[in-house]
Amino acid sequence: MGQKINPLGFRLGATQGHHSLWFAQPKNYSEGLQEDQKIRDCIRNYIQKNIRISSGVEGIACIEIQKRIDLIQVIIHMGFPKLLIEGRPRRIEELQMNLQKELNCVNRKLNIAVTRITNPYGHPNILAEFIAGQLKNRVSFRKAMKKAIELTEQAGTKGIQVQIAGRIDGKEIARVEWIREGRVPLQTIRAKIDYCSYTVGTIYGVLGIKIWIFVDEEE
């Protein structure tokens, strides 16, 4: 069997950087890690609760966290930032207050910035959310996969692979189905590959979606 490795961890330092940048002593490291997870969960929960999403896509590609002694800088990369910025004003300030309460950071300032991604459907997280929305609405999985591939081709990527595993279409026996379009060179370290794994709860059970997108190759 081929040994599968997370493509992002495999390329750290080559084509991939960390999503969290901070330094901690070994004894405080686990606290910092849990804090990061709390920040990410809190932002996702806030967006799910407070924003009416018609397409079922939240549009968060990734959340970057940079920590200094007196400041926590959170950068939310969104495909559709209008969802967060428009509608009610002061939404980001409200999110900031929620986070500060959650983290209970007294002597540290929290700063949230939202940046827009140019091609939202060229990012695996947003694509996985799109497929999850389709599967929840009982669309056939093949149709959902093909639609997702069409969307990425419009975003100008070089290749994509989508895999869905679990009780597909409510069948008794779980299975894995996948589809690939273009090149996805997982062995090549200089190939920039975006990856995400996403779980979606359907009425039959939990399905796992994995997406690999081949963005570009560095010379």
Coordinates of N, CA and C in Angstrom, one line a residue:
M1 N 0.8 -1.2 0.0 CA 0.0 0.0 0.0 C 0.9 1.3 0.0
G2 N 0.4 2.3 -0.7 CA 1.2 3.5 -0.7 C 0.9 4.2 0.6
Q3 N 2.0 4.8 1.2 CA 1.8 5.5 2.5 C 1.4 6.9 2.2
K4 N 0.2 7.2 2.7 CA -0.4 8.5 2.4 C 0.1 9.5 3.5
I5 N 0.5 10.7 3.1 CA 1.0 11.7 4.0 C 0.2 13.0 3.7
N6 N 0.0 13.8 4.7 CA -0.7 15.1 4.5 C 0.1 16.0 3.6
P7 N -0.4 16.4 2.4 CA 0.4 17.1 1.4 C 0.9 18.5 1.9
L8 N 0.2 19.0 2.9 CA 0.6 20.3 3.4 C 1.8 20.2 4.3
G9 N 1.8 19.2 5.2 CA 2.9 19.0 6.2 C 4.1 18.5 5.4
F10 N 3.9 17.8 4.3 CA 5.0 17.2 3.5 C 5.8 18.4 2.8
R11 N 5.1 19.5 2.5 CA 5.7 20.6 1.8 C 6.1 21.8 2.7
L12 N 6.0 21.6 4.0 CA 6.3 22.7 4.9 C 7.8 23.2 4.6
G13 N 7.9 24.5 4.4 CA 9.3 25.0 4.2 C 9.7 25.0 2.7
A14 N 8.9 24.3 1.9 CA 9.2 24.3 0.4 C 8.2 25.2 -0.3
T15 N 7.0 24.8 -0.4 CA 6.0 25.6 -1.0 C 4.9 26.0 -0.1
Q16 N 5.0 25.5 1.2 CA 3.9 25.7 2.1 C 4.4 26.4 3.4
G17 N 3.6 27.4 3.9 CA 4.0 28.0 5.2 C 3.1 27.6 6.3
H18 N 3.3 28.0 7.5 CA 2.5 27.7 8.6 C 1.3 28.6 8.7
H19 N 0.1 28.2 9.2 CA -1.0 29.0 9.3 C -1.0 29.7 10.7
S20 N -0.1 29.3 11.6 CA 0.0 30.0 12.9 C 1.5 30.3 13.1
L21 N 1.7 31.6 13.4 CA 3.1 32.0 13.6 C 3.3 32.6 15.0
W22 N 3.9 31.8 15.9 CA 4.2 32.3 17.2 C 5.3 31.4 17.9
F23 N 5.8 31.9 19.0 CA 6.9 31.2 19.6 C 6.4 30.9 21.1
A24 N 6.7 29.7 21.6 CA 6.3 29.5 23.0 C 7.3 28.5 23.6
Q25 N 7.5 28.6 24.9 CA 8.4 27.7 25.6 C 7.7 26.3 25.6
P26 N 8.4 25.2 25.7 CA 7.8 23.9 25.6 C 6.7 23.7 26.6
K27 N 6.8 24.2 27.8 CA 5.7 23.9 28.8 C 4.4 24.7 28.5
N28 N 4.5 25.8 27.7 CA 3.3 26.6 27.4 C 2.8 26.3 25.9
Y29 N 3.5 25.4 25.3 CA 3.2 25.1 23.8 C 1.7 24.6 23.7
S30 N 1.3 23.7 24.5 CA 0.0 23.1 24.4 C -1.1 24.1 24.6
E31 N -0.9 25.0 25.5 CA -1.9 26.1 25.8 C -2.1 26.9 24.5
G32 N -0.9 27.3 23.9 CA -1.0 28.1 22.6 C -1.7 27.4 21.5
L33 N -1.5 26.1 21.5 CA -2.1 25.3 20.4 C -3.7 25.2 20.6
Q34 N -4.1 25.0 21.9 CA -5.5 25.0 22.2 C -6.1 26.3 22.0
E35 N -5.4 27.4 22.2 CA -5.9 28.8 22.0 C -6.2 29.0 20.6
D36 N -5.2 28.5 19.7 CA -5.4 28.7 18.3 C -6.7 28.0 17.8
Q37 N -6.9 26.7 18.3 CA -8.1 25.9 17.9 C -9.3 26.6 18.4
K38 N -9.3 27.2 19.6 CA -10.4 28.0 20.1 C -10.8 29.1 19.2
I39 N -9.8 29.9 18.8 CA -10.0 31.1 17.9 C -10.6 30.6 16.6
R40 N -10.1 29.5 16.0 CA -10.7 29.1 14.7 C -12.1 28.6 14.9
D41 N -12.4 27.8 15.9 CA -13.7 27.3 16.2 C -14.7 28.4 16.4
C42 N -14.3 29.4 17.2 CA -15.1 30.5 17.6 C -15.5 31.3 16.3
I43 N -14.6 31.6 15.4 CA -14.9 32.3 14.2 C -15.8 31.6 13.3
R44 N -15.6 30.2 13.2 CA -16.5 29.4 12.3 C -17.9 29.4 12.9
N45 N -18.0 29.2 14.2 CA -19.3 29.1 14.9 C -20.1 30.4 14.7
Y46 N -19.3 31.5 14.9 CA -20.0 32.9 14.7 C -20.6 33.0 13.3
I47 N -19.8 32.6 12.3 CA -20.2 32.8 11.0 C -21.4 31.9 10.7
Q48 N -21.4 30.7 11.2 CA -22.5 29.7 11.0 C -23.8 30.3 11.6
K49 N -23.6 30.8 12.8 CA -24.8 31.3 13.6 C -25.4 32.5 13.0
N50 N -24.6 33.5 12.7 CA -25.1 34.9 12.5 C -25.3 35.3 11.1
I51 N -24.8 34.5 10.2 CA -24.8 34.9 8.8 C -25.7 33.9 8.0
R52 N -26.7 34.5 7.3 CA -27.6 33.7 6.5 C -26.9 33.4 5.2
I53 N -26.6 32.1 5.0 CA -25.8 31.7 3.8 C -26.7 31.0 2.9
S54 N -26.9 31.6 1.7 CA -27.9 31.0 0.8 C -27.3 29.7 0.1
S55 N -26.0 29.8 -0.3 CA -25.4 28.7 -1.1 C -24.9 27.6 -0.2
G56 N -24.9 27.8 1.1 CA -24.4 26.8 2.0 C -22.9 26.8 2.1
V57 N -22.2 27.8 1.5 CA -20.8 28.0 1.6 C -20.4 29.1 2.4
E58 N -19.7 28.9 3.5 CA -19.2 30.0 4.4 C -18.2 30.8 3.7
G59 N -17.3 30.1 3.0 CA -16.3 30.8 2.2 C -15.0 31.1 3.0
I60 N -14.8 30.4 4.1 CA -13.5 30.6 4.8 C -12.5 29.7 4.2
A61 N -11.4 30.3 3.6 CA -10.4 29.4 3.1 C -9.4 29.0 4.2
C62 N -8.9 30.0 4.9 CA -8.0 29.6 6.0 C -8.0 30.8 7.0
I63 N -7.6 30.5 8.2 CA -7.5 31.5 9.3 C -6.1 31.5 9.7
E64 N -5.4 32.7 9.5 CA -4.0 32.8 9.9 C -3.9 33.5 11.3
I65 N -3.1 33.0 12.1 CA -2.9 33.6 13.5 C -1.5 33.9 13.7
Q66 N -1.2 35.2 14.1 CA 0.1 35.6 14.4 C 0.1 36.2 15.8
K67 N 1.0 35.7 16.7 CA 0.9 36.1 18.1 C 2.2 36.8 18.4
R68 N 2.1 38.0 19.1 CA 3.2 38.6 19.8 C 2.9 38.7 21.3
I69 N 3.8 39.3 22.0 CA 3.6 39.4 23.5 C 2.3 40.1 23.8
D70 N 2.0 41.2 23.1 CA 0.9 42.0 23.5 C -0.2 42.1 22.5
L71 N -0.1 41.2 21.4 CA -1.0 41.3 20.3 C -1.3 40.0 19.7
I72 N -2.6 39.7 19.4 CA -2.9 38.5 18.6 C -3.6 39.0 17.3
Q73 N -2.9 38.8 16.2 CA -3.4 39.2 14.9 C -4.0 38.0 14.2
V74 N -5.3 38.2 13.8 CA -6.1 37.1 13.2 C -6.4 37.6 11.8
I75 N -6.0 36.8 10.8 CA -6.3 37.2 9.4 C -7.3 36.1 8.8
I76 N -8.5 36.5 8.4 CA -9.4 35.5 7.9 C -9.4 35.7 6.4
H77 N -9.0 34.6 5.7 CA -9.0 34.6 4.2 C -10.4 34.1 3.8
M78 N -11.2 34.9 3.2 CA -12.5 34.5 2.8 C -12.7 34.7 1.3
G79 N -13.5 33.8 0.7 CA -13.9 33.8 -0.7 C -15.0 34.9 -0.9
F80 N -15.9 35.0 0.1 CA -17.0 35.9 -0.1 C -17.1 36.8 1.1
P81 N -16.2 37.8 1.3 CA -16.1 38.6 2.5 C -17.3 39.5 2.7
K82 N -18.1 39.7 1.6 CA -19.3 40.5 1.7 C -20.3 39.9 2.8
L83 N -20.3 38.6 2.9 CA -21.1 38.0 3.9 C -20.9 38.5 5.3
L84 N -19.6 38.7 5.6 CA -19.2 39.2 6.9 C -19.2 40.7 7.1
I85 N -18.9 41.4 6.0 CA -18.7 42.8 6.1 C -20.1 43.5 5.9
E86 N -20.9 43.1 4.9 CA -22.1 43.7 4.7 C -23.2 43.3 5.7
G87 N -24.4 43.7 5.4 CA -25.5 43.4 6.3 C -25.5 44.3 7.5
R88 N -25.2 43.7 8.7 CA -25.1 44.5 9.9 C -23.8 45.1 10.0
P89 N -23.7 46.4 10.2 CA -22.4 47.0 10.4 C -21.8 46.6 11.8
R90 N -20.5 46.8 12.0 CA -19.8 46.5 13.2 C -19.8 45.0 13.5
R91 N -20.0 44.2 12.5 CA -20.0 42.7 12.7 C -18.6 42.2 13.1
I92 N -17.6 42.8 12.5 CA -16.2 42.3 12.9 C -15.9 42.7 14.3
E93 N -16.4 43.9 14.7 CA -16.1 44.4 16.1 C -16.8 43.4 17.1
E94 N -18.0 43.0 16.7 CA -18.8 42.0 17.6 C -18.0 40.7 17.7
L95 N -17.5 40.2 16.5 CA -16.7 39.0 16.5 C -15.5 39.1 17.4
Q96 N -14.9 40.3 17.3 CA -13.7 40.6 18.1 C -14.0 40.5 19.6
M97 N -15.2 41.1 20.0 CA -15.6 41.1 21.4 C -15.8 39.7 21.9
N98 N -16.5 38.9 21.0 CA -16.8 37.5 21.4 C -15.5 36.7 21.6
L99 N -14.5 36.9 20.7 CA -13.2 36.2 20.8 C -12.5 36.6 22.1
Q100 N -12.5 37.9 22.4 CA -11.8 38.4 23.6 C -12.5 37.8 24.9
K101 N -13.8 37.6 24.9 CA -14.5 37.0 26.0 C -14.1 35.5 26.1
E102 N -14.1 34.9 24.9 CA -13.8 33.4 24.9 C -12.3 33.1 25.4
L103 N -11.4 34.0 24.9 CA -10.0 33.8 25.2 C -9.6 34.4 26.6
N104 N -10.5 35.4 27.0 CA -10.3 36.0 28.3 C -8.8 36.6 28.3
C105 N -8.5 37.3 27.2 CA -7.1 37.9 27.1 C -7.2 39.4 27.7
V106 N -6.6 39.6 28.9 CA -6.7 40.8 29.5 C -5.6 41.8 29.0
N107 N -4.4 41.3 29.0 CA -3.3 42.1 28.7 C -2.8 42.0 27.3
R108 N -3.6 41.4 26.4 CA -3.2 41.3 25.0 C -4.3 41.9 24.1
K109 N -3.9 42.6 23.1 CA -4.9 43.2 22.2 C -5.2 42.2 21.1
L110 N -6.4 42.1 20.6 CA -6.8 41.2 19.6 C -7.2 42.0 18.3
N111 N -6.7 41.6 17.2 CA -7.0 42.4 16.0 C -7.4 41.4 14.9
I112 N -8.6 41.7 14.3 CA -9.1 40.8 13.2 C -9.1 41.6 11.9
A113 N -8.5 40.9 10.9 CA -8.6 41.5 9.5 C -9.2 40.4 8.6
V114 N -9.9 40.9 7.6 CA -10.5 40.0 6.6 C -10.0 40.3 5.2
T115 N -9.4 39.3 4.6 CA -8.9 39.5 3.2 C -9.7 38.7 2.2
R116 N -9.8 39.1 1.0 CA -10.5 38.4 0.0 C -9.6 37.6 -0.9
I117 N -10.1 36.4 -1.2 CA -9.3 35.5 -2.2 C -9.9 35.8 -3.6
T118 N -9.0 35.8 -4.5 CA -9.4 36.2 -5.9 C -10.3 35.1 -6.5
N119 N -9.8 33.8 -6.4 CA -10.6 32.7 -7.0 C -11.1 31.8 -5.9
P120 N -12.3 32.1 -5.3 CA -12.7 31.3 -4.2 C -12.8 29.8 -4.5
Y121 N -13.3 29.4 -5.7 CA -13.5 28.0 -5.9 C -12.1 27.3 -6.3
G122 N -11.0 28.0 -6.3 CA -9.7 27.4 -6.5 C -9.2 27.0 -5.1
H123 N -10.0 27.1 -4.1 CA -9.5 26.7 -2.7 C -10.2 25.5 -2.2
P124 N -9.5 24.5 -1.7 CA -10.2 23.2 -1.4 C -11.3 23.3 -0.3
N125 N -11.0 24.2 0.7 CA -12.0 24.3 1.8 C -13.3 24.8 1.4
I126 N -13.3 25.8 0.5 CA -14.6 26.4 0.0 C -15.3 25.4 -0.9
L127 N -14.5 24.6 -1.7 CA -15.0 23.6 -2.6 C -15.6 22.5 -1.8
A128 N -15.0 22.1 -0.7 CA -15.5 21.0 0.1 C -16.8 21.4 0.8
E129 N -16.9 22.7 1.2 CA -18.2 23.2 1.7 C -19.3 23.1 0.7
F130 N -18.9 23.5 -0.6 CA -19.9 23.4 -1.7 C -20.4 22.0 -1.9
I131 N -19.5 21.0 -1.9 CA -19.9 19.6 -2.1 C -20.7 19.1 -1.0
A132 N -20.3 19.5 0.3 CA -21.1 19.1 1.5 C -22.5 19.6 1.4
G133 N -22.7 20.9 0.9 CA -24.0 21.5 0.8 C -24.9 20.7 -0.2
Q134 N -24.2 20.3 -1.3 CA -24.9 19.5 -2.3 C -25.3 18.2 -1.8
L135 N -24.4 17.5 -1.1 CA -24.7 16.2 -0.5 C -25.9 16.2 0.5
K136 N -25.9 17.3 1.3 CA -27.0 17.4 2.3 C -28.3 17.6 1.6
N137 N -28.3 18.2 0.4 CA -29.5 18.4 -0.3 C -29.9 17.2 -1.2
R138 N -29.2 16.1 -0.9 CA -29.5 14.8 -1.6 C -29.2 14.9 -3.1
V139 N -28.2 15.7 -3.5 CA -27.8 15.7 -4.9 C -26.9 14.4 -5.1
S140 N -27.0 13.8 -6.3 CA -26.1 12.6 -6.5 C -24.6 13.0 -6.4
F141 N -23.8 12.2 -5.7 CA -22.4 12.5 -5.4 C -21.6 12.8 -6.7
R142 N -21.9 12.0 -7.7 CA -21.1 12.2 -9.0 C -21.4 13.6 -9.6
K143 N -22.7 14.0 -9.5 CA -23.1 15.3 -10.0 C -22.3 16.4 -9.3
A144 N -22.3 16.2 -7.9 CA -21.7 17.2 -7.1 C -20.2 17.3 -7.4
M145 N -19.5 16.1 -7.5 CA -18.1 16.1 -7.8 C -17.8 16.8 -9.2
K146 N -18.6 16.4 -10.2 CA -18.4 17.0 -11.5 C -18.5 18.5 -11.5
K147 N -19.6 19.0 -10.8 CA -19.8 20.4 -10.7 C -18.7 21.1 -10.0
A148 N -18.1 20.5 -9.0 CA -17.0 21.1 -8.2 C -15.8 21.2 -9.2
I149 N -15.6 20.1 -10.0 CA -14.4 20.2 -10.9 C -14.6 21.3 -11.9
E150 N -15.8 21.5 -12.4 CA -16.1 22.6 -13.4 C -15.7 23.9 -12.8
L151 N -16.1 24.1 -11.5 CA -15.9 25.4 -10.8 C -14.4 25.6 -10.7
T152 N -13.6 24.5 -10.4 CA -12.1 24.8 -10.2 C -11.5 25.0 -11.5
E153 N -12.0 24.4 -12.6 CA -11.4 24.6 -13.9 C -11.5 26.1 -14.3
Q154 N -12.7 26.7 -13.9 CA -12.9 28.1 -14.2 C -11.9 29.0 -13.4
A155 N -11.5 28.5 -12.2 CA -10.5 29.2 -11.4 C -9.1 29.2 -11.9
G156 N -8.9 28.3 -12.9 CA -7.6 28.3 -13.5 C -6.5 27.4 -12.8
T157 N -6.9 26.3 -12.2 CA -6.0 25.4 -11.6 C -5.5 24.4 -12.6
K158 N -4.4 23.7 -12.2 CA -3.8 22.7 -13.2 C -4.3 21.3 -13.0
G159 N -4.9 21.0 -11.9 CA -5.4 19.7 -11.7 C -6.2 19.6 -10.3
I160 N -7.1 18.6 -10.3 CA -7.8 18.5 -9.0 C -8.2 17.0 -8.8
Q161 N -8.2 16.5 -7.6 CA -8.7 15.2 -7.3 C -9.7 15.3 -6.1
V162 N -10.9 14.7 -6.2 CA -11.9 14.8 -5.2 C -12.2 13.4 -4.8
Q163 N -12.3 13.1 -3.5 CA -12.6 11.8 -3.0 C -13.7 11.9 -1.9
I164 N -14.7 11.0 -2.0 CA -15.8 11.0 -1.0 C -15.8 9.6 -0.5
A165 N -15.9 9.5 0.8 CA -15.9 8.1 1.4 C -17.0 8.1 2.5
G166 N -17.6 6.9 2.6 CA -18.7 6.7 3.6 C -19.9 6.0 3.0
R167 N -21.0 6.2 3.6 CA -22.3 5.6 3.1 C -22.8 6.5 2.0
I168 N -22.2 6.4 0.8 CA -22.6 7.3 -0.3 C -24.0 6.9 -0.8
D169 N -24.8 7.9 -1.0 CA -26.2 7.7 -1.5 C -27.0 6.8 -0.6
G170 N -26.6 6.7 0.7 CA -27.3 5.9 1.7 C -27.2 4.4 1.5
K171 N -26.2 3.9 0.8 CA -26.0 2.5 0.6 C -25.6 1.8 2.0
E172 N -25.9 0.5 2.1 CA -25.6 -0.2 3.3 C -24.1 -0.3 3.6
I173 N -23.3 -0.5 2.5 CA -21.9 -0.7 2.7 C -21.2 0.5 2.3
A174 N -20.3 1.0 3.2 CA -19.5 2.2 2.9 C -18.5 1.9 1.8
R175 N -18.2 2.9 1.0 CA -17.2 2.8 0.0 C -16.5 4.1 -0.3
V176 N -15.5 4.0 -1.1 CA -14.7 5.3 -1.4 C -14.9 5.5 -2.9
E177 N -15.2 6.7 -3.3 CA -15.3 7.1 -4.7 C -14.4 8.3 -5.0
W178 N -13.7 8.3 -6.1 CA -12.9 9.4 -6.4 C -12.9 9.7 -7.9
I179 N -12.5 11.0 -8.2 CA -12.5 11.4 -9.5 C -11.3 12.4 -9.7
R180 N -10.6 12.3 -10.8 CA -9.4 13.2 -11.0 C -9.5 13.9 -12.3
E181 N -9.1 15.1 -12.4 CA -9.0 15.9 -13.6 C -7.7 16.6 -13.7
G182 N -7.0 16.5 -14.8 CA -5.7 17.2 -14.9 C -4.6 16.4 -14.1
R183 N -3.5 17.1 -13.8 CA -2.4 16.5 -13.0 C -2.5 16.8 -11.6
V184 N -2.2 15.8 -10.7 CA -2.0 16.0 -9.3 C -0.8 15.3 -8.8
P185 N 0.4 15.9 -9.0 CA 1.7 15.2 -8.6 C 2.0 15.3 -7.1
L186 N 1.5 14.3 -6.4 CA 1.6 14.3 -4.9 C 3.1 14.1 -4.5
Q187 N 3.8 13.4 -5.3 CA 5.2 13.0 -5.0 C 6.2 14.2 -5.1
T188 N 5.8 15.2 -6.0 CA 6.7 16.3 -6.3 C 6.6 17.3 -5.2
I189 N 7.7 17.6 -4.5 CA 7.6 18.6 -3.4 C 7.5 20.0 -3.9
R190 N 8.1 20.3 -5.1 CA 8.0 21.7 -5.6 C 6.7 22.0 -6.2
A191 N 5.8 21.0 -6.3 CA 4.5 21.3 -6.8 C 3.6 21.8 -5.7
K192 N 3.0 23.0 -5.8 CA 2.2 23.6 -4.8 C 0.8 22.9 -4.8
I193 N 0.5 22.1 -3.8 CA -0.7 21.4 -3.7 C -1.5 21.9 -2.5
D194 N -2.8 22.3 -2.7 CA -3.7 22.6 -1.6 C -4.5 21.4 -1.3
Y195 N -4.7 21.2 0.0 CA -5.4 20.0 0.4 C -6.4 20.3 1.6
C196 N -7.5 19.6 1.6 CA -8.3 19.7 2.8 C -9.1 18.4 3.0
S197 N -9.4 18.1 4.2 CA -10.3 17.0 4.5 C -11.5 17.6 5.3
Y198 N -12.7 17.2 5.0 CA -13.9 17.8 5.5 C -14.9 16.7 5.8
T199 N -15.5 16.8 7.0 CA -16.6 15.8 7.3 C -18.0 16.5 7.1
V200 N -18.9 15.7 6.6 CA -20.2 16.3 6.4 C -21.2 15.2 7.0
G201 N -22.1 15.7 7.9 CA -23.1 14.8 8.5 C -24.4 14.8 7.6
T202 N -24.6 13.6 7.0 CA -25.9 13.5 6.2 C -26.9 12.6 7.1
I203 N -28.1 12.4 6.6 CA -29.0 11.6 7.3 C -28.7 10.2 7.4
Y204 N -27.8 9.7 6.5 CA -27.4 8.3 6.6 C -26.2 8.1 7.5
G205 N -25.4 9.1 7.7 CA -24.2 9.0 8.5 C -23.2 10.0 8.1
V206 N -22.0 9.9 8.5 CA -20.9 10.9 8.2 C -20.2 10.5 6.9
L207 N -20.0 11.5 6.1 CA -19.2 11.3 4.9 C -17.9 12.1 5.0
G208 N -16.9 11.6 4.4 CA -15.6 12.3 4.4 C -15.3 12.8 3.0
I209 N -14.9 14.1 2.9 CA -14.6 14.6 1.6 C -13.1 15.0 1.7
K210 N -12.3 14.6 0.7 CA -10.9 15.0 0.6 C -10.7 15.6 -0.8
I211 N -10.0 16.8 -0.8 CA -9.8 17.5 -2.0 C -8.3 17.8 -2.1
W212 N -7.7 17.5 -3.3 CA -6.3 17.9 -3.6 C -6.4 18.8 -4.8
I213 N -5.8 20.0 -4.7 CA -5.8 20.9 -5.9 C -4.4 21.2 -6.2
F214 N -4.0 21.0 -7.5 CA -2.6 21.3 -7.9 C -2.7 22.7 -8.5
V215 N -2.0 23.6 -7.7 CA -2.1 25.1 -8.0 C -1.1 25.4 -9.1
D216 N 0.2 25.2 -8.7 CA 1.3 25.6 -9.6 C 2.5 24.9 -9.3
E217 N 3.5 24.9 -10.2 CA 4.8 24.2 -10.0 C 5.9 25.2 -10.0
E218 N 6.7 25.2 -8.9 CA 7.8 26.1 -8.8 C 9.0 25.6 -9.6
E219 N 9.7 26.4 -10.3 CA 10.8 26.0 -11.1 C 12.1 25.8 -10.2

